[in-house]
Amino acid sequence: MWSFYFHELMRSLPFFMKGVWMTVAVAGLSLIAGTVVGFICGIIRAGRNKILRAVIGVWVDIVRGTPFLVQIFIIFFILPGAGIELDAFSAAVIALSNLTASFICEIVAGGILSVPKGQREAATASGLSQYHQLRFIVLPQAMRTILPPLVGQYVLSIKDSSVVSAIGVVDITRVGWFTVQRIPEGIMVFGLVGLLYFAICYPLINLSGYLERRMTVMTIRL
Amino acid sequence: MISFKNVNKWYGDLHVLNNIDLEIAAGEVVVVCGPSGSGKSTLIRCINRLEPIQEGELVVDNMAVHDKNTNMTKVRAEIGFVFQSFNLYPHMTALQNTTIAPIKVRKMKKADAEELGRETLARVGLKDRIYSYPAQLSGGQQQRVAIARGLCMNPKIMLFDEPTSALDPEMIGEVLDTIKMLAKGGMTLVVVTHEMGFAREVANRVVFMDDGHIVEVAPPIDFFTNAQTERGKAFLSSILSH
């Protein structure tokens, strides 16, 4: 029986590849949007405007303090009640972007605040504008602190993207659900599901480790 | 060139600058000294508004630093500032450290700024270290890069906040010699330091501060040999006794 099911599973590979593309699309778009929004919010959160800082702080706490599944349900099932109708794919991308942005915001703010105060003072004293200070003095140094956990967050977000299967997005996980109904070998089917996620994440895990080592070396040198 | 009139500053309840009145003329070299916590670092950090003042008038090069509407970028471009802890940009070479402000603030062409950076680094004796990163330089060399960074803006005033306090003893001389060179060149200098030999040699006046007040202002020879106040005498005996 096992080899029959295995054969069947191999025949469903094209279906799984569609799931892989869906996962890559949802996660990819969310990582891009989450990175952009996360950096903007992180820069503001490390800035001087107390009100904006507090608003972003509340947003981060809410996103981090509620289950991702609940956030997706709110965006997909509850927002339409308020007149905002979204298809499953858009809802998934918005929810995952929001989650990713909130974590990246904290990573970026932490990185910026790790740059010694004297660096900004020196730049201020020489007349550099706020923008130039950020662009040429603070961010390049903050990136050493930001990059390793940023790539780590990418891995977490890709894995969290499996939750979007709950609203009907046909990603790798959803394909697994469908397939296991035809091929009742749970370990085999979800083994493949896990393997596919691993194949996407593993290069990033390596990159994160590499950056961590490289940044440590740079810190010692600097 | 620099004029303090009734300047007051508080950190919460702490009165760090108490009715400061001080006029510094163009080309003058002023050494500020006093016990730690006396307000001397705060005093020079106010000159380019790294710290804001709460009361009084502070005019630098005819620009009102106390006025919130003053364009500080313009004021700061005319004032070089050298920190105790150097504060060089660690991700840039010595040359890049000196060229970033001329390029971004003075809108100088990159090639011109690099030419200027090279010349200025040569002036402070670092001709062969222009491509070194701060971490590859000794403390004395880093501080000289920091001085060159300030000079590249072609400032009218240079401020030094304890420029030798973080240095090993054998490197203090090279940094003081660089500052002396500027003094002889006629630049307006305000130097917070405990190097009394340096003060005696190059300062026009010594400003002695204690507890947020300017207690004495006198030519160095008068201050060192004939301090007028008990606090001045006590301070001198405490730093000259070893």
Short mmCIF file of C-alpha atoms in Angstrom, two decimals:
data_model
loop_
_atom_site.label_atom_id
_atom_site.label_comp_id
_atom_site.label_asym_id
_atom_site.label_seq_id
_atom_site.Cartn_x
_atom_site.Cartn_y
_atom_site.Cartn_z
CA MET A 1 0.00 0.00 0.00
CA TRP A 2 2.78 2.35 1.02
CA SER A 3 4.50 2.26 -2.34
CA PHE A 4 1.17 2.76 -4.09
CA TYR A 5 0.51 5.87 -2.03
CA PHE A 6 4.06 7.07 -2.60
CA HIS A 7 3.53 6.68 -6.32
CA GLU A 8 0.24 8.61 -6.03
CA LEU A 9 2.03 11.34 -4.04
CA MET A 10 4.67 11.67 -6.74
CA ARG A 11 1.88 12.05 -9.29
CA SER A 12 0.52 14.98 -7.24
CA LEU A 13 3.87 16.79 -7.32
CA PRO A 14 2.71 19.35 -9.90
CA PHE A 15 -0.14 20.21 -7.52
CA PHE A 16 2.41 20.67 -4.72
CA MET A 17 4.50 22.89 -6.96
CA LYS A 18 1.47 25.14 -7.42
CA GLY A 19 1.29 25.30 -3.63
CA VAL A 20 4.98 26.17 -3.49
CA TRP A 21 4.42 29.06 -5.90
CA MET A 22 1.47 30.28 -3.86
CA THR A 23 3.53 30.17 -0.65
CA VAL A 24 6.39 31.98 -2.40
CA ALA A 25 3.97 34.59 -3.76
CA VAL A 26 2.22 35.26 -0.44
CA ALA A 27 5.44 35.21 1.60
CA GLY A 28 7.48 37.09 -1.02
CA LEU A 29 5.02 39.96 -1.35
CA SER A 30 4.58 40.11 2.41
CA LEU A 31 8.33 40.19 3.04
CA ILE A 32 8.77 43.07 0.61
CA ALA A 33 5.85 45.07 2.00
CA GLY A 34 6.71 44.11 5.58
CA THR A 35 10.33 45.19 5.13
CA VAL A 36 9.39 48.58 3.67
CA VAL A 37 6.72 49.30 6.28
CA GLY A 38 8.83 47.80 9.06
CA PHE A 39 11.84 50.00 8.26
CA ILE A 40 9.72 53.16 8.05
CA CYS A 41 7.97 52.36 11.34
CA GLY A 42 11.24 51.29 13.00
CA ILE A 43 12.93 54.56 12.03
CA ILE A 44 9.99 56.54 13.43
CA ARG A 45 9.91 54.39 16.56
CA ALA A 46 13.58 55.17 17.21
CA GLY A 47 12.93 58.85 16.47
CA ARG A 48 11.96 61.82 18.57
CA ASN A 49 8.21 62.20 18.02
CA LYS A 50 6.69 60.81 21.22
CA ILE A 51 3.14 60.52 19.87
CA LEU A 52 4.11 58.58 16.74
CA ARG A 53 6.41 56.41 18.84
CA ALA A 54 3.56 55.56 21.19
CA VAL A 55 1.10 54.85 18.36
CA ILE A 56 3.53 52.45 16.70
CA GLY A 57 4.25 50.87 20.08
CA VAL A 58 0.58 50.09 20.60
CA TRP A 59 0.29 48.63 17.10
CA VAL A 60 3.35 46.43 17.64
CA ASP A 61 2.01 45.20 20.99
CA ILE A 62 -1.40 44.34 19.51
CA VAL A 63 0.07 42.46 16.54
CA ARG A 64 2.60 40.62 18.68
CA GLY A 65 0.09 39.88 21.45
CA THR A 66 -2.61 38.25 19.32
CA PRO A 67 -2.53 34.94 17.40
CA PHE A 68 -1.78 35.30 13.71
CA LEU A 69 -4.76 33.06 12.88
CA VAL A 70 -7.08 35.50 14.66
CA GLN A 71 -5.54 38.42 12.75
CA ILE A 72 -6.21 36.68 9.44
CA PHE A 73 -9.81 35.93 10.45
CA ILE A 74 -10.37 39.55 11.40
CA ILE A 75 -9.04 40.79 8.06
CA PHE A 76 -10.83 38.15 5.97
CA PHE A 77 -14.15 37.62 7.79
CA ILE A 78 -14.72 40.72 9.88
CA LEU A 79 -13.50 43.59 7.67
CA PRO A 80 -16.09 42.76 4.95
CA GLY A 81 -18.73 43.59 7.57
CA ALA A 82 -17.26 47.08 7.60
CA GLY A 83 -17.56 47.22 3.83
CA ILE A 84 -13.98 46.19 2.99
CA GLU A 85 -14.26 43.11 0.77
CA LEU A 86 -11.04 41.19 0.16
CA ASP A 87 -10.25 37.97 -1.69
CA ALA A 88 -8.35 35.32 0.26
CA PHE A 89 -5.02 36.06 -1.43
CA SER A 90 -5.14 39.81 -0.69
CA ALA A 91 -6.28 39.19 2.87
CA ALA A 92 -3.41 36.73 3.34
CA VAL A 93 -0.80 39.16 1.99
CA ILE A 94 -2.13 42.05 4.08
CA ALA A 95 -2.21 39.96 7.26
CA LEU A 96 1.27 38.52 6.79
CA SER A 97 2.72 41.90 5.75
CA ASN A 98 1.26 43.44 8.90
CA LEU A 99 2.73 40.70 11.10
CA THR A 100 6.14 40.86 9.42
CA ALA A 101 6.24 44.68 9.54
CA SER A 102 5.57 44.75 13.29
CA PHE A 103 8.47 42.42 14.03
CA ILE A 104 10.83 44.16 11.60
CA CYS A 105 9.85 47.49 13.15
CA GLU A 106 11.19 46.34 16.51
CA ILE A 107 14.35 44.87 14.96
CA VAL A 108 15.09 48.12 13.08
CA ALA A 109 14.32 50.37 16.07
CA GLY A 110 16.59 48.23 18.26
CA GLY A 111 19.37 48.41 15.66
CA ILE A 112 19.15 52.19 15.37
CA LEU A 113 19.15 52.65 19.14
CA SER A 114 22.24 50.42 19.42
CA VAL A 115 24.32 53.00 17.54
CA PRO A 116 26.21 55.05 20.17
CA LYS A 117 24.78 58.51 20.83
CA GLY A 118 28.15 60.10 20.08
CA GLN A 119 27.80 59.16 16.42
CA ARG A 120 24.71 61.32 16.01
CA GLU A 121 26.30 64.10 18.05
CA ALA A 122 29.37 64.14 15.83
CA ALA A 123 27.17 64.22 12.73
CA THR A 124 24.98 66.96 14.21
CA ALA A 125 28.04 69.01 15.16
CA SER A 126 29.32 68.91 11.58
CA GLY A 127 25.98 70.21 10.28
CA LEU A 128 24.63 67.03 8.65
CA SER A 129 20.83 67.05 8.30
CA GLN A 130 18.62 64.51 10.06
CA TYR A 131 18.20 62.64 6.78
CA HIS A 132 21.93 62.57 6.00
CA GLN A 133 22.68 61.43 9.55
CA LEU A 134 20.29 58.53 9.19
CA ARG A 135 21.36 57.62 5.68
CA PHE A 136 25.14 57.86 5.99
CA ILE A 137 25.99 57.56 9.68
CA VAL A 138 23.29 55.74 11.67
CA LEU A 139 21.71 53.19 9.31
CA PRO A 140 24.97 51.76 7.90
CA GLN A 141 26.09 51.05 11.46
CA ALA A 142 22.66 49.86 12.58
CA MET A 143 22.53 47.37 9.68
CA ARG A 144 25.20 45.28 11.39
CA THR A 145 22.79 44.75 14.26
CA ILE A 146 19.68 44.56 12.07
CA LEU A 147 20.66 42.12 9.31
CA PRO A 148 20.99 38.77 11.14
CA PRO A 149 17.64 38.98 12.99
CA LEU A 150 16.01 40.48 9.88
CA VAL A 151 16.82 37.39 7.82
CA GLY A 152 15.75 35.28 10.78
CA GLN A 153 12.39 37.07 10.72
CA TYR A 154 12.07 36.26 7.01
CA VAL A 155 12.34 32.56 7.88
CA LEU A 156 9.71 32.92 10.63
CA SER A 157 7.35 34.79 8.30
CA ILE A 158 7.67 32.17 5.55
CA LYS A 159 6.77 29.46 8.06
CA ASP A 160 3.92 31.55 9.50
CA SER A 161 2.53 31.88 5.98
CA SER A 162 1.20 28.31 6.37
CA VAL A 163 -1.56 29.78 8.55
CA VAL A 164 -3.11 31.51 5.51
CA SER A 165 -4.29 28.08 4.34
CA ALA A 166 -7.03 28.48 6.96
CA ILE A 167 -8.87 31.03 4.79
CA GLY A 168 -8.61 28.89 1.66
CA VAL A 169 -5.39 30.12 0.06
CA VAL A 170 -4.01 27.08 -1.75
CA ASP A 171 -0.46 27.19 -0.45
CA ILE A 172 1.78 24.24 0.38
CA THR A 173 -0.10 23.49 3.59
CA ARG A 174 -3.53 23.64 1.92
CA VAL A 175 -2.30 21.28 -0.82
CA GLY A 176 -1.28 18.95 1.98
CA TRP A 177 -4.80 19.05 3.45
CA PHE A 178 -6.34 18.23 0.08
CA THR A 179 -3.86 15.48 -0.67
CA VAL A 180 -4.13 13.73 2.67
CA GLN A 181 -7.84 13.15 1.97
CA ARG A 182 -6.89 11.10 -1.11
CA ILE A 183 -3.71 9.62 0.27
CA PRO A 184 -4.32 8.75 3.93
CA GLU A 185 -0.61 8.57 4.83
CA GLY A 186 -0.32 11.65 7.03
CA ILE A 187 3.37 11.28 7.77
CA MET A 188 4.23 10.89 4.11
CA VAL A 189 2.09 13.81 2.90
CA PHE A 190 2.99 16.27 5.62
CA GLY A 191 6.59 15.03 5.49
CA LEU A 192 6.63 16.34 1.94
CA VAL A 193 4.93 19.57 3.04
CA GLY A 194 7.60 20.09 5.69
CA LEU A 195 10.37 19.27 3.24
CA LEU A 196 9.13 21.90 0.80
CA TYR A 197 9.06 24.61 3.49
CA PHE A 198 12.50 23.52 4.58
CA ALA A 199 13.80 23.80 1.01
CA ILE A 200 12.63 27.44 0.90
CA CYS A 201 13.87 28.38 4.38
CA TYR A 202 17.18 26.54 4.54
CA PRO A 203 19.15 28.93 2.32
CA LEU A 204 17.87 31.83 4.41
CA ILE A 205 18.83 30.08 7.66
CA ASN A 206 22.34 29.68 6.26
CA LEU A 207 22.39 33.31 5.17
CA SER A 208 21.33 34.41 8.63
CA GLY A 209 24.08 32.35 10.25
CA TYR A 210 26.63 33.69 7.77
CA LEU A 211 25.58 37.29 8.40
CA GLU A 212 25.70 36.73 12.14
CA ARG A 213 29.30 35.48 11.96
CA ARG A 214 30.31 38.22 9.51
CA MET A 215 28.72 41.00 11.55
CA THR A 216 30.41 39.70 14.71
CA VAL A 217 33.77 39.81 12.97
CA MET A 218 33.05 43.34 11.74
CA THR A 219 32.06 44.46 15.21
CA ILE A 220 35.35 43.23 16.59
CA ARG A 221 37.25 44.96 13.80
CA LEU A 222 35.44 48.24 14.15
CA MET B 1 32.87 85.84 18.02
CA ILE B 2 31.16 84.00 20.87
CA SER B 3 29.05 85.90 23.36
CA PHE B 4 27.23 84.50 26.42
CA LYS B 5 24.84 86.93 28.16
CA ASN B 6 23.10 85.77 31.34
CA VAL B 7 22.93 82.21 30.09
CA ASN B 8 21.16 79.71 32.31
CA LYS B 9 20.61 76.02 31.86
CA TRP B 10 19.02 73.36 34.02
CA TYR B 11 18.90 69.57 33.92
CA GLY B 12 15.70 69.11 35.90
CA ASP B 13 16.50 70.71 39.25
CA LEU B 14 20.22 70.81 38.61
CA HIS B 15 21.38 74.30 37.67
CA VAL B 16 24.26 73.39 35.34
CA LEU B 17 24.96 76.83 33.90
CA ASN B 18 24.34 79.73 36.28
CA ASN B 19 24.25 83.27 34.83
CA ILE B 20 27.10 82.77 32.42
CA ASP B 21 28.59 85.95 30.94
CA LEU B 22 31.52 85.48 28.62
CA GLU B 23 32.85 87.21 25.51
CA ILE B 24 35.34 85.42 23.31
CA ALA B 25 36.97 87.46 20.56
CA ALA B 26 37.93 86.22 17.11
CA GLY B 27 41.36 84.59 17.14
CA GLU B 28 41.32 84.11 20.87
CA VAL B 29 42.35 80.86 22.53
CA VAL B 30 40.35 80.16 25.68
CA VAL B 31 40.93 77.24 28.01
CA VAL B 32 38.02 76.20 30.22
CA CYS B 33 38.89 74.24 33.34
CA GLY B 34 37.28 73.23 36.59
CA PRO B 35 36.38 70.18 38.63
CA SER B 36 34.22 67.50 37.04
CA GLY B 37 30.55 68.39 37.09
CA SER B 38 31.34 72.09 37.06
CA GLY B 39 29.53 72.63 33.75
CA LYS B 40 32.53 73.18 31.49
CA SER B 41 31.56 70.52 28.93
CA THR B 42 27.97 71.75 28.96
CA LEU B 43 29.25 75.28 28.36
CA ILE B 44 30.98 74.42 25.09
CA ARG B 45 28.25 72.00 24.00
CA CYS B 46 25.83 74.92 24.13
CA ILE B 47 27.91 76.91 21.66
CA ASN B 48 26.76 74.72 18.74
CA ARG B 49 23.50 73.77 20.49
CA LEU B 50 24.34 70.14 21.11
CA GLU B 51 22.60 71.23 24.32
CA PRO B 52 19.91 73.91 24.28
CA ILE B 53 20.01 76.74 26.81
CA GLN B 54 16.87 77.78 28.67
CA GLU B 55 17.60 81.42 29.43
CA GLY B 56 19.81 84.23 28.22
CA GLU B 57 21.46 85.12 24.94
CA LEU B 58 24.15 83.17 23.14
CA VAL B 59 25.42 84.69 19.91
CA VAL B 60 28.03 82.95 17.77
CA ASP B 61 29.46 84.63 14.68
CA ASN B 62 26.50 87.08 14.70
CA MET B 63 23.98 84.22 14.71
CA ALA B 64 21.61 83.83 17.66
CA VAL B 65 22.08 80.28 18.95
CA HIS B 66 19.49 80.84 21.72
CA ASP B 67 16.82 81.58 19.08
CA LYS B 68 14.88 78.45 18.12
CA ASN B 69 14.33 79.83 14.60
CA THR B 70 18.03 80.09 13.83
CA ASN B 71 19.21 77.73 11.12
CA MET B 72 21.66 75.66 13.17
CA THR B 73 23.09 73.88 10.13
CA LYS B 74 24.65 77.20 9.10
CA VAL B 75 25.99 77.87 12.59
CA ARG B 76 27.36 74.36 12.99
CA ALA B 77 29.11 74.46 9.64
CA GLU B 78 31.24 77.31 11.06
CA ILE B 79 32.12 75.41 14.25
CA GLY B 80 34.33 72.36 14.44
CA PHE B 81 33.75 70.14 17.47
CA VAL B 82 36.19 67.58 18.83
CA PHE B 83 34.91 65.08 21.41
CA GLN B 84 36.66 63.38 24.28
CA SER B 85 35.79 59.98 22.82
CA PHE B 86 36.63 60.97 19.19
CA ASN B 87 33.27 59.77 17.80
CA LEU B 88 34.78 58.95 14.43
CA TYR B 89 32.46 57.09 12.07
CA PRO B 90 33.72 53.50 12.43
CA HIS B 91 32.42 52.33 9.04
CA MET B 92 34.35 54.98 7.12
CA THR B 93 38.05 55.47 6.38
CA ALA B 94 39.91 58.46 7.78
CA LEU B 95 39.47 60.19 4.42
CA GLN B 96 35.71 59.47 4.29
CA ASN B 97 35.36 60.75 7.84
CA THR B 98 36.80 64.07 6.74
CA THR B 99 34.91 64.38 3.43
CA ILE B 100 31.32 63.45 4.34
CA ALA B 101 30.35 66.84 5.81
CA PRO B 102 32.06 68.95 3.10
CA ILE B 103 30.24 66.89 0.45
CA LYS B 104 26.82 66.80 2.11
CA VAL B 105 26.74 70.13 3.93
CA ARG B 106 29.03 72.36 1.85
CA LYS B 107 27.91 70.63 -1.38
CA MET B 108 31.54 70.27 -2.40
CA LYS B 109 32.42 68.02 -5.35
CA LYS B 110 33.70 64.63 -4.23
CA ALA B 111 37.10 65.04 -5.91
CA ASP B 112 37.58 68.50 -4.38
CA ALA B 113 36.54 67.25 -0.95
CA GLU B 114 39.00 64.36 -1.19
CA GLU B 115 41.78 66.72 -2.19
CA LEU B 116 40.94 68.86 0.84
CA GLY B 117 40.69 65.78 3.08
CA ARG B 118 44.12 64.56 1.97
CA GLU B 119 45.71 67.96 2.58
CA THR B 120 44.09 68.32 5.98
CA LEU B 121 45.06 64.83 7.10
CA ALA B 122 48.62 65.60 5.97
CA ARG B 123 48.51 68.77 8.08
CA VAL B 124 47.75 66.75 11.20
CA GLY B 125 50.52 64.31 10.31
CA LEU B 126 48.45 61.41 8.96
CA LYS B 127 49.37 61.50 5.28
CA ASP B 128 49.94 57.74 5.17
CA ARG B 129 46.84 56.75 7.14
CA ILE B 130 44.11 58.24 4.95
CA TYR B 131 42.66 54.84 4.00
CA SER B 132 42.79 53.43 7.53
CA TYR B 133 39.60 52.74 9.46
CA PRO B 134 39.34 54.25 12.95
CA ALA B 135 39.82 50.83 14.56
CA GLN B 136 43.19 50.53 12.83
CA LEU B 137 44.44 53.78 14.35
CA SER B 138 45.82 54.58 17.80
CA GLY B 139 43.86 56.89 20.08
CA GLY B 140 46.11 59.84 19.28
CA GLN B 141 45.77 59.22 15.55
CA GLN B 142 41.97 58.90 15.87
CA GLN B 143 41.79 62.20 17.68
CA ARG B 144 43.89 63.85 14.98
CA VAL B 145 41.52 62.46 12.33
CA ALA B 146 38.67 63.97 14.36
CA ILE B 147 40.46 67.33 14.35
CA ALA B 148 40.99 67.05 10.59
CA ARG B 149 37.30 66.21 10.19
CA GLY B 150 36.43 69.47 11.92
CA LEU B 151 39.00 71.49 9.96
CA CYS B 152 37.72 70.26 6.59
CA MET B 153 34.61 72.36 7.09
CA ASN B 154 36.93 75.39 7.17
CA PRO B 155 35.36 76.56 10.43
CA LYS B 156 35.82 79.90 12.12
CA ILE B 157 35.77 78.30 15.55
CA MET B 158 37.01 74.98 16.89
CA LEU B 159 35.70 73.59 20.16
CA PHE B 160 37.54 70.86 22.05
CA ASP B 161 35.81 68.90 24.81
CA GLU B 162 38.58 67.28 26.87
CA PRO B 163 40.39 66.16 23.71
CA THR B 164 43.17 64.31 25.53
CA SER B 165 41.30 62.80 28.48
CA ALA B 166 40.69 59.46 26.76
CA LEU B 167 44.27 59.13 25.52
CA ASP B 168 47.24 57.20 26.82
CA PRO B 169 49.86 59.59 28.20
CA GLU B 170 52.32 59.10 25.33
CA MET B 171 49.70 60.24 22.80
CA ILE B 172 48.62 63.42 24.54
CA GLY B 173 51.57 65.40 23.13
CA GLU B 174 50.77 64.75 19.47
CA VAL B 175 47.17 65.92 19.90
CA LEU B 176 48.15 69.02 21.89
CA ASP B 177 50.78 69.88 19.27
CA THR B 178 48.07 69.74 16.60
CA ILE B 179 45.86 72.10 18.61
CA LYS B 180 48.83 74.44 19.20
CA MET B 181 49.38 74.56 15.45
CA LEU B 182 45.77 75.79 15.04
CA ALA B 183 46.23 78.36 17.80
CA LYS B 184 49.28 79.78 16.05
CA GLY B 185 47.29 79.88 12.81
CA GLY B 186 44.93 82.39 14.43
CA MET B 187 41.79 80.27 14.73
CA THR B 188 39.31 80.94 17.55
CA LEU B 189 39.63 78.01 19.95
CA VAL B 190 37.76 77.02 23.08
CA VAL B 191 39.39 74.07 24.80
CA VAL B 192 38.07 72.24 27.84
CA THR B 193 41.13 70.59 29.34
CA HIS B 194 43.09 69.85 32.46
CA GLU B 195 46.40 70.13 30.62
CA MET B 196 47.70 73.15 32.47
CA GLY B 197 51.03 73.17 30.66
CA PHE B 198 49.12 73.55 27.41
CA ALA B 199 46.94 76.29 28.87
CA ARG B 200 49.97 78.20 30.09
CA GLU B 201 51.63 77.99 26.69
CA VAL B 202 48.82 78.80 24.25
CA ALA B 203 45.78 80.21 26.04
CA ASN B 204 45.01 83.92 25.99
CA ARG B 205 42.64 83.43 28.89
CA VAL B 206 41.68 80.70 31.32
CA VAL B 207 38.06 80.36 32.37
CA PHE B 208 37.69 78.57 35.69
CA MET B 209 34.27 77.10 36.39
CA ASP B 210 32.80 75.53 39.49
CA ASP B 211 29.27 74.41 40.25
CA GLY B 212 27.77 76.00 37.12
CA HIS B 213 29.38 79.41 37.70
CA ILE B 214 32.26 81.10 35.97
CA VAL B 215 34.39 81.77 39.04
CA GLU B 216 37.47 83.35 37.47
CA VAL B 217 38.58 84.57 34.06
CA ALA B 218 42.23 85.55 33.79
CA PRO B 219 45.32 85.24 31.61
CA PRO B 220 46.92 81.87 32.40
CA ILE B 221 49.98 83.33 34.08
CA ASP B 222 47.81 85.29 36.52
CA PHE B 223 45.46 82.41 37.18
CA PHE B 224 48.22 79.89 37.85
CA THR B 225 50.41 82.10 39.99
CA ASN B 226 47.81 84.25 41.66
CA ALA B 227 44.31 82.79 41.66
CA GLN B 228 41.88 85.27 43.17
CA THR B 229 39.37 82.86 44.70
CA GLU B 230 39.58 80.11 47.29
CA ARG B 231 37.91 77.67 44.88
CA GLY B 232 40.43 78.50 42.17
CA LYS B 233 43.31 77.96 44.57
CA ALA B 234 41.88 74.68 45.82
CA PHE B 235 41.40 73.44 42.25
CA LEU B 236 44.92 74.40 41.23
CA SER B 237 46.50 72.73 44.23
CA SER B 238 44.49 69.57 43.58
CA ILE B 239 45.61 69.23 39.95
CA LEU B 240 49.15 70.58 40.30
CA SER B 241 50.05 68.54 43.35
CA HIS B 242 50.73 65.41 41.30
#
